Short mmCIF file of C-alpha atoms in Angstrom, two decimals:
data_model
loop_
_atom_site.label_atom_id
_atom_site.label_comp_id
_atom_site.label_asym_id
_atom_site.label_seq_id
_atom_site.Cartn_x
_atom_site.Cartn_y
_atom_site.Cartn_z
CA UNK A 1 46.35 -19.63 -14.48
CA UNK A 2 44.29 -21.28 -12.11
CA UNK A 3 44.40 -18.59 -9.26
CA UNK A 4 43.62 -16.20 -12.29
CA UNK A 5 40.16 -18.03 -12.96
CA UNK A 6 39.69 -18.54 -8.98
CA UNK A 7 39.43 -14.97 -8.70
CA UNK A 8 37.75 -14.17 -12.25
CA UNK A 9 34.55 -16.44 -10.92
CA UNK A 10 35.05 -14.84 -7.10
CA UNK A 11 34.63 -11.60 -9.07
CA UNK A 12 31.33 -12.52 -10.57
CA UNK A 13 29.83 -14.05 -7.58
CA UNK A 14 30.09 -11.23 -5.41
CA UNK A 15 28.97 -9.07 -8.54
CA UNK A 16 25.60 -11.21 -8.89
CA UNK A 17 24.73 -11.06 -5.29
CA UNK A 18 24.99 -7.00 -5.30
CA UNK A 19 22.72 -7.09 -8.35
CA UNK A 20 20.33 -9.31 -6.37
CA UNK A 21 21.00 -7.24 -3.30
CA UNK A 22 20.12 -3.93 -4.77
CA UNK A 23 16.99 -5.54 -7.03
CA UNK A 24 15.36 -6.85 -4.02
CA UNK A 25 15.87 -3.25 -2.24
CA UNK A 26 14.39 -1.31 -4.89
CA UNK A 27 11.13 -3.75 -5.19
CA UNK A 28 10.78 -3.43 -1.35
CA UNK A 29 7.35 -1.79 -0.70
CA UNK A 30 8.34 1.78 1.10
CA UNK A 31 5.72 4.24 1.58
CA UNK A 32 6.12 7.45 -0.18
CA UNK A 33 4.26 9.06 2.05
CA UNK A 34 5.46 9.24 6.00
CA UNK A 35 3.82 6.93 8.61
CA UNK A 36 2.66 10.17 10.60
CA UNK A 37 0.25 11.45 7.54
CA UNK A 38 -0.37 8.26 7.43
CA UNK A 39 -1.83 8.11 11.03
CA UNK A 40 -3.40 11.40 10.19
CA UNK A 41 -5.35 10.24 6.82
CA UNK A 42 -6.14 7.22 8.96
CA UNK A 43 -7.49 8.82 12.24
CA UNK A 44 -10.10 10.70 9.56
CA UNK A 45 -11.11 8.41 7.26
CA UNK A 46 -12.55 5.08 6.54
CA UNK A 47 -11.50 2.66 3.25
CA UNK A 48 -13.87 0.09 2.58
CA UNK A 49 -12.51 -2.57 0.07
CA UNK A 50 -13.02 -6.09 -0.60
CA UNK A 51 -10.79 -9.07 -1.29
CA UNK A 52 -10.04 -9.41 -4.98
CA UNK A 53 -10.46 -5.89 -6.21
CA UNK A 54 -7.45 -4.81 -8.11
CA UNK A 55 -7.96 -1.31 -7.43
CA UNK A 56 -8.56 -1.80 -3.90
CA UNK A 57 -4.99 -3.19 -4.19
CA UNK A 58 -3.44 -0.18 -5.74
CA UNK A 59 -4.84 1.79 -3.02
CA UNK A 60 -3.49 0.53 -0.62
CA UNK A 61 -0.18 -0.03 -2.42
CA UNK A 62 0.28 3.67 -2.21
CA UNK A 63 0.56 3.74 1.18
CA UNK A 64 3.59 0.79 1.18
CA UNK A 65 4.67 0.07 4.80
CA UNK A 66 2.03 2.56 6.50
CA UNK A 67 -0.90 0.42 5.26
CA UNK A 68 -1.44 -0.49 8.59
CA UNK A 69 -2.86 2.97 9.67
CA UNK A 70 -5.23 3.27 7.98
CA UNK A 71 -9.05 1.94 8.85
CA UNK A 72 -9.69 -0.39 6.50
CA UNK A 73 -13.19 -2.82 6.28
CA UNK A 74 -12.76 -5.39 3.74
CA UNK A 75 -16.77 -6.09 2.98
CA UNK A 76 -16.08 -9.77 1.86
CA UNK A 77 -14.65 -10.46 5.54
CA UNK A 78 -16.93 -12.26 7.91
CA UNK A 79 -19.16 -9.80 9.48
CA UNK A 80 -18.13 -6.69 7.71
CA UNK A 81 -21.21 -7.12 4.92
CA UNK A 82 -23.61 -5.36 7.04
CA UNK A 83 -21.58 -2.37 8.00
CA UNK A 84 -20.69 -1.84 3.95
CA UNK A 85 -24.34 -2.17 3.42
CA UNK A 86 -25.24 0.12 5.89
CA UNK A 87 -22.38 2.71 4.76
CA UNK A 88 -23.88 2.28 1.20
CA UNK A 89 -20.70 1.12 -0.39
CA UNK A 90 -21.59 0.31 -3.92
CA UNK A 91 -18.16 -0.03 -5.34
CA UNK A 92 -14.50 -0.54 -3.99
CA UNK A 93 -12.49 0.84 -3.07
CA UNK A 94 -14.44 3.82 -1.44
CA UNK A 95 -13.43 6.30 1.34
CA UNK A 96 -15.48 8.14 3.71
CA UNK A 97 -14.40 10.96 5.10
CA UNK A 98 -16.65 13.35 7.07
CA UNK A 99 -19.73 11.64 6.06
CA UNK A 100 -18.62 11.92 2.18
CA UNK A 101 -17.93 8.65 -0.02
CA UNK A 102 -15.28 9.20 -2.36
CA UNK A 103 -15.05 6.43 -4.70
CA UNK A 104 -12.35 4.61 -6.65
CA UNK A 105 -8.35 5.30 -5.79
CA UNK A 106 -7.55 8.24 -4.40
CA UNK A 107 -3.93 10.22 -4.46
CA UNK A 108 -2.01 10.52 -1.35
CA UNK A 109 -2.48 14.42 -2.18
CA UNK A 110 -6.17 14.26 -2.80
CA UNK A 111 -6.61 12.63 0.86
CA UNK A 112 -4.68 14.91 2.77
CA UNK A 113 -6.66 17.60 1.23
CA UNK A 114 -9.74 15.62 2.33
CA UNK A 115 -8.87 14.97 5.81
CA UNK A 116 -7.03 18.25 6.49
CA UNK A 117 -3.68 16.22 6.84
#
């Protein structure tokens, strides 16, 4: 009986620890869009945001693992006040591409149309 319950409890922990496993794959930010339109939307485009702003966070949550293509100026930093100021970025999170502010989030779609990506 005891080997029975040994292998009953064996059983569950290896069952927990591939529910764990595949939970903390599925909440792993991936980008659903690939790193090279990334690069792309990145190369043509500026995203000023600012520390705090919830929808400057769901911008850049679209882009997952990729975020770090992308040109981004965070107007709160140290230093980058003047250049938001002299962009005239009156809300976050704003693009500019080819000397046109779009403002608020953006789709992945909307910016390759933008940018030509």
């Amino acid at each position: 009986m005891k080997k029975g319950f040994e292998k009953f409890i064996t059983a569950l922990v290896i069952i927990a620890v591939l529910i764990v496993a595949v939970f903390l794959l599925q909440n792993k930010p991936v980008s659903p869009v690939s790193a090279e339109t990334v690069k792309c939307i990145g190369q043509n485009s500026l995203l000023y945001t600012q520390t705090g702003c919830s929808h400057c966070k769901d911008q850049e949550d679209l882009f997952g693992n990729n975020l770090q293509y992308l040109t981004i100026i965070d107007c709160i930093q140290d230093g980058n006040l003047q250049k938001c100021v002299d962009a005239k970025i009156e809300a976050t999170p704003t693009w500019i591409i080819k000397n046109q502010s779009y403002v608020g989030v953006q789709t992945i779609q909307k910016l390759k149309e933008l940018t030509g990506c």
